[in-house]
Amino acid sequence: MTLANLGLSAEVSAILTRLGVPQAKLSGGTLAVRSPVNGEELAKLAEISSADADKAISAAHEAFLEWRLVPAPKRGELIRLLGEELRAAKADLGRLVSIEVGKILSEGLGEVQEMIDICDFAVGLSRQLYGLTIATERADHRMMETWHPLGVTGIISAFNFPVAVWSWNAALALVCGNSTVWKPSEKTPLTALATQAIFEKALARYVAEGGKAPANLSTLLIGGREVGEVLVDHPRIPLVSATGSTAMGRAVGPRLATRFARSILELGGNNAAIVCPTADLDLTLRGVAFAAMGTAGQRCTTLRRLFVHESVYDKLVPRLIQAYGSVTIGSPLQSSTLVGPLIDGGSYERMQKALVEAKAAGGKVSGGDRVLQNEAADAFYVRPAVVEMPGQTGPVKEETFAPILYVMKYSDFDEALALNNDVPQGLSSSIFTNNMQEAETFVSARGSDCGIANVNIGPSGAEIGGAFGGEKETGGGRESGSDAWKAYMRRATNTVNYGKTLPLAQGVKFDVG
């Protein structure tokens, strides 16, 4: 079967029906949804108006006022049921991710597994939203720190992880006592519809089993930039978590700051790896290949810059180029495929522009050409590119969301470390070495300046247990594990006087008789 006649629209319709999305939602609208697999139109969805989005956010605020009063472990029970529903829907939702985004089958399923994993994490967290007891200088007093629900959590997600990013935010926000409003990418609204339907199944079970939950606890807003602007500017949303480009963050961040709202920004990443003289080159090759080519180079954590020590450069780079030339490119719905399509023609054009600029800067390009256009003229499959650069010049310091790996030779470790940090972004990084001093330096205070710094694994493929996010133009936000939950709550410091006198702090005297 060729790419052109896969019958994806019929398959998507059947999947969405099984997941609980009414067929009426898939037609008659203005938002055309196409699969990057072959360019086939999958649906035409209705888009919410700005006025209706405003009303939906107000309704979500009313839901928050009720949900915040439900004990946190009871809120966790809803997320436990969501995890169960996601397990039941994993095959269908994972395949839908592959069709709508172009991820290979294992990555589509892996994205849903991430959703399941964060639900498991959040259920445990619902019994651990702990504060502190703090020493006080005043006798017969107790000082403590408590955490309370914050309000409606706005979620803006990108196409490359269309459902996992929602779950990172929603699972934590809901156990923390917040309601959520989600504006997905216009490129991937079908997976959002499916996820909302799965959530509603979990919510129905929760209520049927005696749980108390308001309507409008989770709200989905399908629409374009103007809907996102309503979400960002709405006074009833005290926190917005936004994933996307640095340009998007530059627009969102100041608008939130204007009204003193909080932000969790997960923006661009121009991620690097350093290959040292003692590196295990077989392990390195596998780690680099997945990090640089996985998801067709369209992860925030994709490896884009590789610094290879001069002593191992000629041993590793030719093998890497050979792997790039032989990797299986094609329909992500075939189990043998490792590299699927770019999301759209715009991504292809930006990739070609970057390659032209790299050549002009002295780069030697291997790969990067378009393939399979005879099978699917409206799909954009490319051979991943290795570009050997004379230095960190031209497009190397810019993030191009495509499978381009810039490779550079280095001689001194401190030089490589400086190059790793010498970009505006600061999301993820890694080092391949068996030298303990190099490894420990890389993760130390004078090492990588990224939010993620790995040793002997690539910069992509993070687990949910750690906080995810980065520094500099990556935005500084943190999602998912560790103590990222604190961003979704408000902190209160409480002092309780259980004595019969009123001593003031710092020895202040104020007697009124």
Coordinates of C-alpha atoms in Angstrom, one line a residue:
M1 CA 0.0 0.0 0.0
T2 CA 1.4 3.4 -1.0
L3 CA 1.3 6.5 1.1
A4 CA -1.4 8.0 -1.1
N5 CA -4.1 5.4 -0.4
L6 CA -3.8 4.6 3.3
G7 CA -7.4 5.6 4.0
L8 CA -6.4 7.6 7.1
S9 CA -9.5 9.7 7.4
A10 CA -11.7 6.6 7.7
E11 CA -9.3 5.1 10.2
V12 CA -9.2 8.3 12.3
S13 CA -13.0 8.5 12.3
A14 CA -13.2 5.0 13.6
I15 CA -10.6 5.6 16.3
L16 CA -12.3 8.7 17.5
T17 CA -15.6 7.0 17.6
R18 CA -14.1 4.2 19.8
L19 CA -12.6 6.9 22.1
G20 CA -16.0 8.6 22.5
V21 CA -15.7 11.6 20.2
P22 CA -19.0 12.3 18.3
Q23 CA -18.7 12.1 14.6
A24 CA -20.6 15.5 14.3
K25 CA -17.5 17.2 15.7
L26 CA -15.3 16.1 12.8
S27 CA -17.0 18.0 9.9
G28 CA -18.6 21.3 9.0
G29 CA -16.0 23.5 10.6
T30 CA -13.3 25.9 9.4
L31 CA -10.1 24.3 10.8
A32 CA -8.8 21.7 8.3
V33 CA -6.7 19.0 9.9
R34 CA -4.3 17.1 7.7
S35 CA -2.0 14.2 8.4
P36 CA 1.7 14.7 7.7
V37 CA 1.9 11.1 6.8
N38 CA 0.4 11.8 3.3
G39 CA -1.3 15.2 3.4
E40 CA -4.7 13.7 3.6
E41 CA -7.5 15.8 5.1
L42 CA -8.7 14.1 8.3
A43 CA -11.4 16.5 9.5
K44 CA -12.8 20.0 9.5
L45 CA -13.3 21.2 13.1
A46 CA -15.4 24.1 14.4
E47 CA -13.4 26.8 16.1
I48 CA -14.5 28.5 19.3
S49 CA -15.1 32.2 19.2
S50 CA -13.2 34.6 21.5
A51 CA -16.5 35.5 23.3
D52 CA -17.3 31.8 23.9
A53 CA -13.7 31.2 25.0
D54 CA -14.1 33.9 27.6
K55 CA -17.3 32.3 28.9
A56 CA -15.7 28.9 29.0
I57 CA -12.8 30.3 31.1
S58 CA -15.3 31.9 33.5
A59 CA -17.1 28.5 33.8
A60 CA -13.7 26.9 34.6
H61 CA -13.2 29.4 37.4
E62 CA -16.5 28.4 38.9
A63 CA -15.4 24.8 38.7
F64 CA -12.2 25.7 40.5
L65 CA -14.1 27.2 43.4
E66 CA -15.7 23.8 44.0
W67 CA -12.8 21.5 43.2
R68 CA -10.4 23.3 45.5
L69 CA -12.6 22.1 48.5
V70 CA -12.2 18.4 47.6
P71 CA -9.5 16.8 49.6
A72 CA -6.3 16.2 47.6
P73 CA -6.3 12.4 48.0
K74 CA -9.9 12.4 46.6
R75 CA -8.7 14.5 43.7
G76 CA -6.0 12.0 43.2
E77 CA -8.6 9.3 42.8
L78 CA -9.8 11.1 39.6
I79 CA -6.3 11.0 38.2
R80 CA -6.0 7.3 39.1
L81 CA -9.1 6.6 37.0
L82 CA -7.7 8.8 34.2
G83 CA -4.6 6.6 34.2
E84 CA -6.8 3.5 33.9
E85 CA -8.7 5.0 31.0
L86 CA -5.5 5.9 29.2
R87 CA -4.2 2.4 29.6
A88 CA -7.4 1.1 28.0
A89 CA -7.1 3.6 25.2
K90 CA -3.3 3.4 24.7
A91 CA -3.3 1.5 21.4
D92 CA -5.9 3.8 19.8
L93 CA -4.6 7.1 21.1
G94 CA -1.0 6.2 20.3
R95 CA -1.9 5.4 16.7
L96 CA -3.8 8.6 16.5
V97 CA -0.7 10.5 17.6
S98 CA 1.3 8.7 14.8
I99 CA -1.3 9.7 12.2
E100 CA -1.8 13.3 13.3
V101 CA 1.9 14.1 14.1
G102 CA 3.8 11.6 12.0
K103 CA 5.6 9.9 14.9
I104 CA 6.7 6.3 14.4
L105 CA 4.5 3.8 16.2
S106 CA 6.7 3.2 19.2
E107 CA 6.9 6.9 19.8
G108 CA 3.2 7.4 19.5
L109 CA 2.6 4.7 22.1
G110 CA 5.5 6.1 24.2
E111 CA 3.7 9.4 24.3
V112 CA 0.6 7.8 25.8
Q113 CA 2.8 5.9 28.2
E114 CA 4.2 9.3 29.4
M115 CA 0.6 10.3 30.1
I116 CA 0.0 7.1 32.1
D117 CA 3.3 7.6 34.0
I118 CA 2.5 11.2 35.1
C119 CA -0.9 10.0 36.3
D120 CA 0.8 7.4 38.5
F121 CA 3.1 10.2 39.8
A122 CA 0.3 12.6 40.4
V123 CA -1.8 10.0 42.3
G124 CA 1.1 9.5 44.8
L125 CA 1.6 13.3 44.9
S126 CA -2.0 13.9 46.0
R127 CA -1.0 12.5 49.4
Q128 CA 2.3 14.5 49.6
L129 CA 1.4 18.1 49.0
Y130 CA 3.5 18.9 52.0
G131 CA 4.4 22.2 53.7
L132 CA 7.0 22.9 56.5
T133 CA 7.1 23.7 60.2
I134 CA 9.5 26.5 60.7
A135 CA 11.3 27.5 63.9
T136 CA 10.0 30.7 65.4
E137 CA 11.7 33.1 67.8
R138 CA 8.5 33.7 69.8
A139 CA 7.5 31.5 72.7
D140 CA 4.1 29.8 72.4
H141 CA 4.0 30.3 68.7
R142 CA 4.1 28.0 65.7
M143 CA 5.1 29.1 62.2
M144 CA 4.3 26.9 59.2
E145 CA 4.1 26.9 55.4
T146 CA 1.0 25.6 53.7
W147 CA 0.1 25.1 50.0
H148 CA -3.3 25.9 48.5
P149 CA -4.9 25.5 45.1
L150 CA -4.1 28.4 42.8
G151 CA -6.9 28.7 40.2
V152 CA -7.6 28.0 36.6
T153 CA -4.5 26.6 34.9
G154 CA -4.1 27.6 31.2
I155 CA -2.3 25.1 29.0
I156 CA -1.0 25.9 25.5
S157 CA 0.6 22.9 23.8
A158 CA 2.6 22.4 20.7
F159 CA 2.2 19.9 17.9
N160 CA 5.2 17.7 18.6
F161 CA 3.9 16.3 21.9
P162 CA 0.2 17.0 21.4
V163 CA -1.1 15.1 24.4
A164 CA 1.8 14.3 26.8
V165 CA 2.4 18.0 27.6
W166 CA -1.2 18.4 28.5
S167 CA -1.0 15.5 30.9
W168 CA 2.2 16.8 32.6
N169 CA 0.3 20.0 33.4
A170 CA -3.3 18.7 33.9
A171 CA -2.5 15.8 36.1
L172 CA -0.5 18.0 38.5
A173 CA -2.9 20.9 38.3
L174 CA -6.0 18.7 39.0
V175 CA -4.5 17.0 42.1
C176 CA -3.3 20.5 43.3
G177 CA -7.0 21.6 43.2
N178 CA -7.1 23.6 40.0
S179 CA -9.3 23.4 36.9
T180 CA -7.7 23.5 33.5
V181 CA -8.3 25.2 30.2
W182 CA -6.4 23.7 27.2
K183 CA -5.6 25.3 23.9
P184 CA -3.9 22.7 21.7
S185 CA -1.9 23.4 18.5
E186 CA -4.1 24.0 15.5
K187 CA -2.0 21.3 13.8
T188 CA -3.0 18.6 16.2
P189 CA -6.5 19.1 17.6
L190 CA -7.8 15.6 17.0
T191 CA -5.6 14.0 19.6
A192 CA -6.8 16.8 22.0
L193 CA -10.5 15.9 21.2
A194 CA -9.6 12.2 22.0
T195 CA -7.9 13.1 25.2
Q196 CA -10.8 15.2 26.4
A197 CA -13.2 12.4 25.7
I198 CA -10.9 10.0 27.7
F199 CA -10.9 12.5 30.6
E200 CA -14.7 12.7 30.5
K201 CA -14.9 8.9 30.8
A202 CA -12.7 9.0 33.8
L203 CA -14.7 11.9 35.3
A204 CA -18.0 10.0 34.7
R205 CA -16.6 6.9 36.5
Y206 CA -15.4 9.2 39.4
V207 CA -18.8 10.6 39.9
A208 CA -20.5 7.3 39.5
E209 CA -18.3 5.9 42.3
G210 CA -19.3 8.7 44.6
G211 CA -16.7 11.3 43.9
K212 CA -17.7 15.0 43.9
A213 CA -16.6 17.0 40.9
P214 CA -18.0 20.1 39.1
A215 CA -18.7 20.5 35.5
N216 CA -16.1 22.3 33.4
L217 CA -13.2 20.9 35.3
S218 CA -11.3 20.3 32.1
T219 CA -12.1 22.6 29.2
L220 CA -10.8 22.3 25.6
L221 CA -10.6 25.3 23.3
I222 CA -10.1 24.6 19.6
G223 CA -9.0 27.6 17.7
G224 CA -6.2 29.8 16.5
R225 CA -4.0 32.6 17.9
E226 CA -6.9 34.8 18.9
V227 CA -8.2 32.0 21.3
G228 CA -4.7 31.7 22.8
E229 CA -4.7 35.4 23.4
V230 CA -8.0 35.2 25.3
L231 CA -6.5 32.5 27.5
V232 CA -3.2 34.5 28.1
D233 CA -5.0 37.8 28.9
H234 CA -7.9 36.4 31.0
P235 CA -7.9 37.7 34.6
R236 CA -9.4 34.4 35.9
I237 CA -6.3 32.4 34.8
P238 CA -3.4 33.0 37.3
L239 CA -1.1 30.5 35.6
V240 CA -0.4 29.7 32.0
S241 CA 1.9 26.9 30.9
A242 CA 2.9 27.4 27.3
T243 CA 5.0 25.2 25.1
G244 CA 6.3 26.4 21.8
S245 CA 8.9 28.5 20.1
T246 CA 11.0 31.2 21.7
A247 CA 9.1 33.7 19.5
M248 CA 5.8 32.5 21.1
G249 CA 7.3 32.9 24.5
R250 CA 8.4 36.4 23.8
A251 CA 4.8 37.2 22.9
V252 CA 3.2 35.3 25.9
G253 CA 5.6 36.2 28.7
P254 CA 5.2 40.0 28.7
R255 CA 1.4 39.8 28.4
L256 CA 1.3 37.6 31.5
A257 CA 3.7 39.8 33.3
T258 CA 1.5 42.8 32.6
R259 CA -1.2 41.4 34.7
F260 CA 1.2 39.7 37.2
A261 CA 0.1 36.2 36.2
R262 CA 2.5 33.3 36.5
S263 CA 4.0 31.5 33.6
I264 CA 5.6 28.1 32.9
L265 CA 7.4 28.6 29.6
E266 CA 9.0 25.6 27.8
L267 CA 10.4 27.1 24.6
G268 CA 13.3 26.5 22.2
G269 CA 16.2 24.1 22.7
N270 CA 19.4 24.0 20.7
N271 CA 20.8 21.0 22.4
A272 CA 24.4 19.8 22.3
A273 CA 26.4 16.7 23.2
I274 CA 30.2 16.4 23.8
V275 CA 32.0 13.2 22.7
C276 CA 35.2 12.8 24.7
P277 CA 38.3 10.7 24.0
T278 CA 37.2 8.0 26.4
A279 CA 33.6 7.7 25.2
D280 CA 32.2 4.3 24.3
L281 CA 31.7 4.9 20.6
D282 CA 29.1 2.1 20.1
L283 CA 27.0 3.5 22.9
T284 CA 27.6 7.1 21.6
L285 CA 26.5 6.2 18.1
R286 CA 23.2 4.8 19.3
G287 CA 22.6 7.7 21.7
V288 CA 23.3 10.3 19.1
A289 CA 21.2 8.6 16.4
F290 CA 18.1 8.5 18.5
A291 CA 18.5 12.0 20.0
A292 CA 19.2 13.6 16.6
M293 CA 16.8 11.7 14.3
G294 CA 14.0 10.6 16.6
T295 CA 10.6 12.3 15.8
A296 CA 12.3 13.5 12.6
G297 CA 14.3 16.1 14.6
Q298 CA 11.1 17.7 16.0
R299 CA 11.6 17.3 19.7
C300 CA 12.3 20.3 22.0
T301 CA 15.2 18.1 23.3
T302 CA 16.5 17.0 19.8
L303 CA 20.3 16.9 19.6
R304 CA 21.3 19.6 17.1
R305 CA 25.0 20.3 17.9
L306 CA 27.7 17.6 18.4
F307 CA 31.2 18.4 19.6
V308 CA 33.6 15.5 18.9
H309 CA 37.1 15.3 20.2
E310 CA 39.7 15.3 17.5
S311 CA 41.1 12.0 18.6
V312 CA 37.9 10.1 17.9
Y313 CA 36.3 12.3 15.2
D314 CA 37.4 10.1 12.3
K315 CA 36.3 7.0 14.1
L316 CA 32.8 8.2 15.0
V317 CA 31.6 10.7 12.3
P318 CA 31.9 8.4 9.2
R319 CA 29.9 5.8 11.1
L320 CA 27.3 8.4 12.0
I321 CA 27.0 9.6 8.4
Q322 CA 26.6 5.9 7.3
A323 CA 23.8 5.4 9.9
Y324 CA 22.1 8.6 8.6
G325 CA 22.3 7.3 5.0
S326 CA 20.9 3.9 5.8
V327 CA 18.1 4.8 8.3
T328 CA 14.6 3.7 7.3
I329 CA 12.4 6.6 6.2
G330 CA 8.8 6.2 5.4
S331 CA 5.3 5.9 6.8
P332 CA 5.4 6.1 10.5
L333 CA 2.6 3.5 10.6
Q334 CA 5.0 0.8 9.3
S335 CA 6.8 -0.9 12.2
S336 CA 10.2 -0.9 10.3
T337 CA 10.2 2.9 10.0
L338 CA 12.6 4.9 12.2
V339 CA 12.1 8.4 10.7
G340 CA 8.7 9.7 9.7
P341 CA 7.7 13.0 8.0
L342 CA 8.1 16.6 9.0
I343 CA 4.9 18.2 10.2
D344 CA 4.4 20.3 7.1
G345 CA 5.9 22.1 4.1
G346 CA 6.9 25.1 6.2
S347 CA 9.2 22.9 8.3
Y348 CA 10.7 21.5 5.1
E349 CA 11.4 25.0 3.8
R350 CA 13.0 26.1 7.0
M351 CA 15.3 23.0 7.0
Q352 CA 16.4 23.7 3.4
K353 CA 17.1 27.3 4.3
A354 CA 19.3 26.3 7.2
L355 CA 21.2 23.9 5.0
V356 CA 21.9 26.5 2.4
E357 CA 23.1 28.9 5.1
A358 CA 25.3 26.1 6.6
K359 CA 27.0 25.5 3.2
A360 CA 27.6 29.2 2.8
A361 CA 29.3 29.2 6.2
G362 CA 31.7 26.4 5.1
G363 CA 29.6 23.4 6.1
K364 CA 29.8 20.0 4.4
V365 CA 26.3 18.5 4.2
S366 CA 25.5 14.8 4.0
G367 CA 21.8 14.1 3.5
G368 CA 18.9 16.6 3.9
D369 CA 17.2 15.8 0.6
R370 CA 13.5 15.3 0.2
V371 CA 12.3 11.7 -0.4
L372 CA 9.0 9.9 -1.2
Q373 CA 7.5 13.0 -2.9
N374 CA 6.4 10.8 -5.8
E375 CA 4.2 8.8 -3.4
A376 CA 2.8 11.7 -1.5
A377 CA 3.3 15.2 -3.0
D378 CA 1.7 16.8 0.1
A379 CA 3.9 15.1 2.6
F380 CA 7.4 16.1 3.5
Y381 CA 9.8 13.3 4.2
V382 CA 13.5 14.1 4.3
R383 CA 16.8 12.3 4.7
P384 CA 18.2 13.5 8.1
A385 CA 21.3 15.7 7.6
V386 CA 24.8 15.6 9.1
V387 CA 26.6 18.9 8.6
E388 CA 30.3 19.0 9.4
M389 CA 31.0 22.6 10.3
P390 CA 34.3 24.5 10.7
G391 CA 32.9 26.1 13.9
Q392 CA 29.8 27.3 15.7
T393 CA 28.8 29.8 13.0
G394 CA 26.0 30.5 10.6
P395 CA 22.7 28.7 11.5
V396 CA 24.4 26.6 14.2
K397 CA 23.3 28.9 17.0
E398 CA 19.7 28.9 15.8
E399 CA 17.1 26.2 16.5
T400 CA 15.8 24.6 13.3
F401 CA 13.0 22.2 14.1
A402 CA 14.2 19.5 11.7
P403 CA 16.7 16.6 11.6
I404 CA 19.9 18.6 11.1
L405 CA 22.9 17.6 13.2
Y406 CA 25.8 20.1 13.2
V407 CA 29.1 18.3 13.9
M408 CA 32.2 20.2 15.1
K409 CA 35.7 19.1 16.1
Y410 CA 37.3 20.2 19.4
S411 CA 40.7 19.6 21.1
D412 CA 40.2 21.0 24.6
F413 CA 37.5 20.0 27.1
D414 CA 37.0 23.6 28.4
E415 CA 36.6 24.8 24.9
A416 CA 33.9 22.2 24.2
L417 CA 32.1 23.1 27.4
A418 CA 32.1 26.8 26.5
L419 CA 30.7 26.0 23.1
N420 CA 28.0 23.9 24.7
N421 CA 26.9 26.9 26.6
D422 CA 27.4 29.5 23.9
V423 CA 23.9 29.6 22.5
P424 CA 20.8 31.6 23.6
Q425 CA 18.9 28.5 24.5
G426 CA 19.4 26.2 27.6
L427 CA 17.2 23.2 27.6
S428 CA 19.1 19.9 27.4
S429 CA 22.7 18.7 27.0
S430 CA 24.8 15.6 27.4
I431 CA 28.3 14.3 27.5
F432 CA 29.7 10.9 26.4
T433 CA 32.8 10.0 28.5
N434 CA 34.2 7.4 30.8
N435 CA 36.4 10.1 32.5
M436 CA 34.9 10.8 35.9
Q437 CA 36.4 14.3 36.1
E438 CA 34.9 15.3 32.8
A439 CA 31.5 13.8 33.7
E440 CA 31.3 15.5 37.1
T441 CA 32.5 18.8 35.7
F442 CA 29.8 18.7 33.1
V443 CA 27.0 18.4 35.7
S444 CA 28.7 20.8 38.2
A445 CA 28.1 24.5 38.7
R446 CA 30.7 25.4 36.1
G447 CA 29.4 22.8 33.7
S448 CA 26.5 22.7 31.3
D449 CA 24.1 25.7 31.9
C450 CA 21.1 23.7 30.7
G451 CA 18.1 22.6 32.7
I452 CA 18.9 19.0 31.7
A453 CA 22.5 17.7 31.7
N454 CA 23.0 14.0 31.0
V455 CA 26.0 11.6 31.1
N456 CA 26.3 8.8 28.6
I457 CA 22.8 9.2 27.2
G458 CA 21.5 11.7 24.7
P459 CA 19.7 14.9 25.6
S460 CA 16.2 13.7 24.6
G461 CA 13.9 11.1 26.1
A462 CA 13.4 12.5 29.6
E463 CA 11.4 10.5 32.2
I464 CA 8.5 12.1 34.1
G465 CA 10.2 11.8 37.5
G466 CA 12.5 14.7 37.0
A467 CA 11.4 18.4 36.5
F468 CA 11.4 19.2 32.8
G469 CA 12.5 22.6 31.4
G470 CA 15.5 24.8 30.7
E471 CA 17.2 28.1 31.2
K472 CA 17.8 31.3 29.2
E473 CA 15.6 31.5 26.1
T474 CA 14.1 28.1 26.9
G475 CA 12.0 30.1 29.4
G476 CA 13.0 28.9 32.9
G477 CA 9.7 26.9 33.5
R478 CA 9.6 23.4 35.0
E479 CA 6.9 20.8 34.3
S480 CA 6.3 17.1 35.3
G481 CA 8.2 15.6 38.2
S482 CA 10.3 16.5 41.2
D483 CA 8.7 19.6 42.9
A484 CA 7.3 21.1 39.8
W485 CA 3.9 20.8 41.5
K486 CA 4.6 23.9 43.5
A487 CA 4.1 26.1 40.5
Y488 CA 0.4 25.1 40.4
M489 CA -0.3 26.2 44.0
R490 CA 0.0 29.3 46.2
R491 CA 2.1 29.3 49.3
A492 CA 1.0 30.7 52.6
T493 CA 3.1 31.3 55.6
N494 CA 1.1 30.9 58.8
T495 CA 2.0 32.0 62.3
V496 CA -0.2 30.7 65.1
N497 CA -0.1 32.2 68.6
Y498 CA -1.4 29.7 71.1
G499 CA -0.2 31.6 74.2
K500 CA -1.6 34.5 76.2
T501 CA 0.9 37.2 75.4
L502 CA 1.7 39.0 72.2
P503 CA 5.5 39.2 71.7
L504 CA 6.4 41.0 68.4
A505 CA 9.2 39.8 66.1
Q506 CA 12.6 41.4 66.1
G507 CA 12.0 42.6 69.7
V508 CA 9.7 45.4 68.6
K509 CA 7.7 47.1 71.5
F510 CA 4.3 48.6 70.8
D511 CA 2.3 48.9 74.1
V512 CA -1.0 50.7 73.9
G513 CA -1.9 50.4 77.6

